[in-house]
Amino acid sequence: MMMRNNDTISPYQLAMIIIMTVISVGVFSIASDVAEAAGTDAWIMILMAGIVNIVAAVIIVRLNARFPNKTFAEYTQELIGTIPAKLVLLLFIGYLTSVMAYELRAFTEVIKMFLLFRTPTEIIILSLLLVCTYIVRGGVECIGRINELIFPLLFIPFFLILLPGFNLLHFDNLLPLFQDIPKKLLMALPLTAYNFGGIEIALFYIGFMREPKKAYKPLILAISFITLFFAMITVLCIGAFGVNYVPELIWPLVNYVRAINLPGLFIERLDGIILSLWIMTVFTTLVTLYFVVSYSLSKVFNTREQKQYVLPLVVVIYYLSLQPDSLAQLLKWGDLLFPYATPFFLYIAPLLFLVIAILRKKGVKGDEKI
Amino acid sequence: MGLFSKKKKAEEAEKKNKTRSDKSLEVNMKVIKAALEDCDDIVYKDFRVGAEQKLEFKLVYTDGMIDKNVINEAVLNALMVHAREIPPEAPRLIEKLFELVRYGTIPASEMKEIENLDDAILAILTGDAVLFIDGTVKIIVIGAKGWPSRSVSEPSTETLVRGPRDGFTETFRVNTALVRRRIRDPKMKLKQLQVGKRSHTDIGIMYMEDIAMESLVMEVYRRLKSIDIDAILESGYIEQLVEDNYLSPFPQARATERPDEVAANLLEGRVAILVDNSPFALVVPTTFNSLFQSPEDYYDRWFIATILRVIRFTAGTLSLLLPALYIAVTSYHPGILPLKLVLSIAASREGIPFPAILEAFLMEATFELLREAGIRLPAPIGSTIGIVGGIVIGQAAVEAGIVSPIMVIIVAITAISSFSIPSYNLSVGIRMLRFILMVFAGVLGLYGIMLGFLLILCHLVKLKSFGIPYMSPFVSFTASDLKDTVVRVPTFMMKNRPSNLARNRIRMKNNRSMINQIEKGGGNDDEKQ
C-alpha cells in the first residue's frame, strides 16, 4: 500500500472519476434537452440511456481487460500500428480538448449570468485553468484522490439543497407516461445518450488499475449512479415547471434552485450556493479530461512524463474557449460537435478496437465472463 | 535480530577511526585534558587505592550534570573505603585490577566499558562519570546522570477534561519511560541514535515491531540518519528536516506532549520520534484527519466524541472560510442572504469608509497582533492585553466608525473557531490560508473562494507524509478507516487498525454479545462463571 509508485488508481477511485467526469456543465441543462426530445417520458429515456451506456462501458472494460496495465494510448499502437494509432490518439486529443474548451466556456457563461456579472470572461477561464494545471501535474494518483475527496463534499450538500424544493413539485406535470415509446426510443435516445459523454475516458483510466477486470463493478455502479442522478434532476425540473416550460429554459436546474425559498433562514436563496458547488463538478471534469489529454500527448511524442504538456495546453484551451462570440454560438457549435464525436469515441471506437483485437487475437484472453 | 542488525557493521567500522586509549593514565589524561582545555566545569578527581596507595585512579565528570550521591557512594566510598576491608593480595590485585573494580567493587547499576578516548569525552559531556585506571586500556563509564530537571507535569498545550495528567518533560529517559509504562510489550521497540555533530542529541525511534510497516520504520531511520547538522535543540528541528514538503502550510508530523497519545499512535502503527531536551514527541506519518483528533475522543463515550469531532471540523471550516464568505457576500452576492439581514448589514456598514475586504483585513490583522502579543507578554501583564484588545476590537473600532459590528462578530467567531482545532500547528496553517482566501474572495467573490478552496484541496491530496496520503482515509478509501473520522463509532466497533498503516490489523474482539447475554438473563452457564 505505501510508498508505491505514483501510477495506480483503485476501483473505487475509478468509479469516482467516471461520476465526476460525466456530471459537469450538463447537470444544469440536461432536463431541458431531454424534455424537448421526449416530453414527460424524459426520465424514462434517461434510464434507457443509462442501460445503453452500461453496455458501452462493458465493451470498454472488455477491450481494456485484454491489455492489463495498458491504457488506450498504449495498446492501440499494438493493435493497429504506431502511426495509425497516433492519428487516432490525436483525434481523441482534439476531441477532448474541444470538450474542455466547451465546458469551460459554458461554465463561464453560467458564472457570468448568476455570480459575477462584470468580471471579464478571460479572468474566469484562466483562473480555473491554472488551478487545474496544479493538480494535473501531480499525476494520475492525485486525479483519483481529488475525485474521491470531492465526491462527498459535492453530493451531500447538493442533495440537501435539492430537498427543500420538493414542495414545488406538481406530480401532474409528470404525466402522461409511456407515450410513443418506440418513436422516442429512435429519436430521443441518441440525443439523451451523448449526455453521458465522458465515460470514454475509462479507456485510459482502467489502464492505471492494477487489475482491469475489477473495473466492471465500479463502472456499472458509477453509470447507475449518474443515470439515477440525471433522472432525479429531470423529474424535479419537469415536476416543478411542467414539460412545456422546461425546454424553454437553458439551465432548468438553476431555475429550480432559484425557485426554492427559505424564509427565516440564514440563507434565503440557494442558487449562489449550488453554483459554487457546481464549480467543483466542472473542475473535476476538466481535471480528468486534462490529464487524459496531457497523458496522450506524452504517448504521441514518446516522452516519459506528462507534466511538461500541462502548461502549454493552457494556452490552447484558453484560446479555443474564447472562440465563440456568445452563448448562443457556443451552444450551436456544441450541437454540431457532440452528437457525432461523442458517440464515435464512446460507442464506435471501443467496439471497433475490440473487434480488431479479437480478430487479430491480440491481448490476453480469458476475460469472457463478467 | 532486530530491524537494525544490518546497521551494526557500519557502526563497528566507525569505531576504528577513534582515538584508542593508552595503558598509561598519564597519557590518557593528557589527551583528555587537551581536548577539554578551558572547560572549567570538568572535575578531575585523583585518588589512590590499596594499602600501599599505589593504584592510581582518576574520576572525570562534568560538574552539575552528575548525581554526587552516586559518585560518593558508588565510586569513592566503595573504592577508597570498602576496598580496604578486603585483604590485599597485591600480585593478584594488579593483574585483575580492572575486573575487580568493574564487576566487584563499584555498586552502581549503570556501567559500561569502553576503550577509546573520544567516547570517554562524549560520556563526560553527557553527564556520566568516567573512571580511568592506571595500567589498563579499559575505561569504565558509570551512569551517574543527575541534573536539575522539570518533573512530570500536566501538558500545557494539550489539556484534557478526561484523561491522564502526565506530560513529557525535557529528559529523554523520563519520556521513554512514560511511554513504556503504557505498553508493556516486548514488541514495542525503541531504537536510539545520536544526531547533531556538536550537540550529540539522543533521539529515539519508537514503534511496534509487529504493527508498524517495516518500510515506514526504515524510512524514518533513513531520514534521521541523513541529518547532518551541528545541533538539534528541539524536536522542531527534526520535524523540519524530515518532512516531505517544506512549502506546505500543513504540519506533516504531529507534535504532542502526551505520552498516552504517543502510545495510542504506536498501537495504530505509527512511529514516534522522541528527542532529548524537548517535551514534544513527533508522530509520523500524520494525516489531516488525525490532526483533528484529541486523545479525549477515545476516553469519552462515542457520541460525545462524535459531537466534539463535528464541532472541530466545523470550527476548522469556519476558521478558514468565514471572513472570506463575509467579504464575498457583502461585496458580490448580497442576494443570497435574506432581505432583512442584507438591510441590517448594509445599515451597520453605513458610514464605514473602507470596502469589506479592507475592513476584514484590518480586523483580522489586529486580532493576530493581539494573539501574538498575548503569547509574548509575561503572564501578569497578559490580562492587560485582553482588556486593551477587548476595548480596541470590540468597542472603540466600532464607535469610531472604522469597522462594522458584524465584522467584530465575524472576527470573534473566527478566533474562537481557530482555537478549537486541537493541533496548534494546523490552526496556524489554517490562519495563514484564511488570509489568502480573503484575497481570493475580494477579487472573485464566491467563485474566488471556491477556487481557493479547490487549490487547498489539490494541495492536500498531493501531499504525503512518509508515503501516506495526507487526506487518508478520505482518499485511498477503505470503509473501516472511516469509523474514526468525523464520526467516532462506539469503541467495540473499531475492530481494525488503520489499513494503510498497520500490518496486524485486528485490534480487538467484540464483547457485545457477552454483555447482551447477561442483560437478557439467559446465556451459557460456562460463560457466566
GROMACS .gro file of N, CA and C in nm, chain B residues 28-79:
model
  156
  398ASN      N    1   4.666   0.911   2.881
  398ASN     CA    2   4.522   0.932   2.862
  398ASN      C    3   4.479   1.070   2.909
  399MET      N    4   4.529   1.104   3.026
  399MET     CA    5   4.488   1.231   3.085
  399MET      C    6   4.532   1.349   3.000
  400LYS      N    7   4.649   1.332   2.939
  400LYS     CA    8   4.698   1.441   2.853
  400LYS      C    9   4.599   1.466   2.740
  401VAL      N   10   4.558   1.356   2.678
  401VAL     CA   11   4.464   1.369   2.565
  401VAL      C   12   4.333   1.431   2.613
  402ILE      N   13   4.282   1.379   2.723
  402ILE     CA   14   4.154   1.428   2.773
  402ILE      C   15   4.164   1.575   2.810
  403LYS      N   16   4.271   1.609   2.878
  403LYS     CA   17   4.283   1.748   2.923
  403LYS      C   18   4.305   1.843   2.806
  404ALA      N   19   4.375   1.794   2.704
  404ALA     CA   20   4.394   1.879   2.586
  404ALA      C   21   4.259   1.904   2.520
  405ALA      N   22   4.180   1.797   2.512
  405ALA     CA   23   4.051   1.813   2.444
  405ALA      C   24   3.958   1.902   2.525
  406LEU      N   25   3.963   1.888   2.657
  406LEU     CA   26   3.869   1.963   2.741
  406LEU      C   27   3.936   2.085   2.804
  407GLU      N   28   4.033   2.137   2.733
  407GLU     CA   29   4.102   2.255   2.786
  407GLU      C   30   4.004   2.372   2.795
  408ASP      N   31   4.020   2.448   2.899
  408ASP     CA   32   3.933   2.565   2.920
  408ASP      C   33   3.787   2.530   2.942
  409CYS      N   34   3.761   2.404   2.967
  409CYS     CA   35   3.625   2.370   3.008
  409CYS      C   36   3.629   2.361   3.160
  410ASP      N   37   3.598   2.470   3.223
  410ASP     CA   38   3.623   2.475   3.367
  410ASP      C   39   3.518   2.401   3.450
  411ASP      N   40   3.414   2.351   3.383
  411ASP     CA   41   3.315   2.277   3.460
  411ASP      C   42   3.349   2.129   3.470
  412ILE      N   43   3.464   2.089   3.417
  412ILE     CA   44   3.503   1.948   3.426
  412ILE      C   45   3.581   1.927   3.557
  413VAL      N   46   3.546   1.822   3.625
  413VAL     CA   47   3.613   1.793   3.752
  413VAL      C   48   3.702   1.669   3.736
  414TYR      N   49   3.827   1.683   3.776
  414TYR     CA   50   3.919   1.569   3.774
  414TYR      C   51   3.947   1.529   3.918
  415LYS      N   52   3.909   1.410   3.951
  415LYS     CA   53   3.928   1.369   4.091
  415LYS      C   54   4.031   1.256   4.094
  416ASP      N   55   4.149   1.284   4.157
  416ASP     CA   56   4.251   1.180   4.170
  416ASP      C   57   4.230   1.107   4.301
  417PHE      N   58   4.254   0.979   4.298
  417PHE     CA   59   4.259   0.908   4.426
  417PHE      C   60   4.340   0.781   4.412
  418ARG      N   61   4.389   0.737   4.523
  418ARG     CA   62   4.471   0.616   4.521
  418ARG      C   63   4.403   0.511   4.606
  419VAL      N   64   4.423   0.388   4.565
  419VAL     CA   65   4.356   0.278   4.632
  419VAL      C   66   4.460   0.174   4.674
  420GLY      N   67   4.425   0.104   4.775
  420GLY     CA   68   4.513  -0.004   4.820
  420GLY      C   69   4.591   0.036   4.944
  421ALA      N   70   4.641  -0.064   5.013
  421ALA     CA   71   4.712  -0.038   5.137
  421ALA      C   72   4.837   0.044   5.112
  422GLU      N   73   4.899   0.017   4.998
  422GLU     CA   74   5.023   0.090   4.971
  422GLU      C   75   4.998   0.216   4.889
  423GLN      N   76   4.873   0.238   4.861
  423GLN     CA   77   4.835   0.358   4.785
  423GLN      C   78   4.909   0.367   4.652
  424LYS      N   79   4.920   0.251   4.585
  424LYS     CA   80   4.997   0.252   4.462
  424LYS      C   81   4.909   0.252   4.337
  425LEU      N   82   4.784   0.215   4.357
  425LEU     CA   83   4.698   0.204   4.240
  425LEU      C   84   4.633   0.340   4.215
  426GLU      N   85   4.666   0.396   4.099
  426GLU     CA   86   4.616   0.531   4.071
  426GLU      C   87   4.487   0.527   3.992
  427PHE      N   88   4.390   0.604   4.039
  427PHE     CA   89   4.261   0.614   3.971
  427PHE      C   90   4.233   0.759   3.939
  428LYS      N   91   4.153   0.780   3.838
  428LYS     CA   92   4.111   0.917   3.810
  428LYS      C   93   3.965   0.917   3.769
  429LEU      N   94   3.888   0.999   3.832
  429LEU     CA   95   3.745   1.008   3.800
  429LEU      C   96   3.719   1.144   3.736
  430VAL      N   97   3.659   1.142   3.619
  430VAL     CA   98   3.634   1.268   3.548
  430VAL      C   99   3.484   1.282   3.522
  431TYR      N  100   3.433   1.398   3.551
  431TYR     CA  101   3.290   1.421   3.521
  431TYR      C  102   3.264   1.571   3.506
  432THR      N  103   3.147   1.602   3.459
  432THR     CA  104   3.108   1.743   3.443
  432THR      C  105   3.031   1.785   3.566
  433ASP      N  106   3.076   1.891   3.623
  433ASP     CA  107   3.011   1.938   3.744
  433ASP      C  108   2.869   1.984   3.713
  434GLY      N  109   2.777   1.945   3.797
  434GLY     CA  110   2.639   1.988   3.778
  434GLY      C  111   2.556   1.889   3.697
  435MET      N  112   2.622   1.799   3.622
  435MET     CA  113   2.544   1.705   3.542
  435MET      C  114   2.541   1.566   3.603
  436ILE      N  115   2.615   1.546   3.711
  436ILE     CA  116   2.613   1.414   3.772
  436ILE      C  117   2.544   1.421   3.908
  437ASP      N  118   2.504   1.304   3.950
  437ASP     CA  119   2.443   1.291   4.081
  437ASP      C  120   2.555   1.265   4.182
  438LYS      N  121   2.585   1.363   4.264
  438LYS     CA  122   2.700   1.350   4.353
  438LYS      C  123   2.684   1.233   4.450
  439ASN      N  124   2.562   1.201   4.486
  439ASN     CA  125   2.540   1.088   4.577
  439ASN      C  126   2.590   0.959   4.518
  440VAL      N  127   2.560   0.941   4.390
  440VAL     CA  128   2.602   0.818   4.324
  440VAL      C  129   2.754   0.811   4.323
  441ILE      N  130   2.816   0.922   4.289
  441ILE     CA  131   2.963   0.924   4.283
  441ILE      C  132   3.022   0.892   4.421
  442ASN      N  133   2.970   0.959   4.520
  442ASN     CA  134   3.027   0.940   4.655
  442ASN      C  135   3.006   0.798   4.704
  443GLU      N  136   2.885   0.749   4.689
  443GLU     CA  137   2.852   0.619   4.744
  443GLU      C  138   2.913   0.506   4.663
  444ALA      N  139   2.887   0.516   4.529
  444ALA     CA  140   2.918   0.401   4.444
  444ALA      C  141   3.065   0.396   4.405
  445VAL      N  142   3.126   0.511   4.395
  445VAL     CA  143   3.263   0.508   4.344
  445VAL      C  144   3.364   0.535   4.455
  446LEU      N  145   3.355   0.654   4.511
  446LEU     CA  146   3.460   0.694   4.605
  446LEU      C  147   3.456   0.611   4.732
  447ASN      N  148   3.338   0.600   4.787
  447ASN     CA  149   3.325   0.524   4.910
  447ASN      C  150   3.364   0.378   4.889
  448ALA      N  151   3.314   0.323   4.778
  448ALA     CA  152   3.339   0.182   4.751
  448ALA      C  153   3.488   0.155   4.730
  449LEU      N  154   3.550   0.241   4.651
  449LEU     CA  155   3.690   0.214   4.619
  449LEU      C  156   3.784   0.254   4.731
   0.00000   0.00000   0.00000
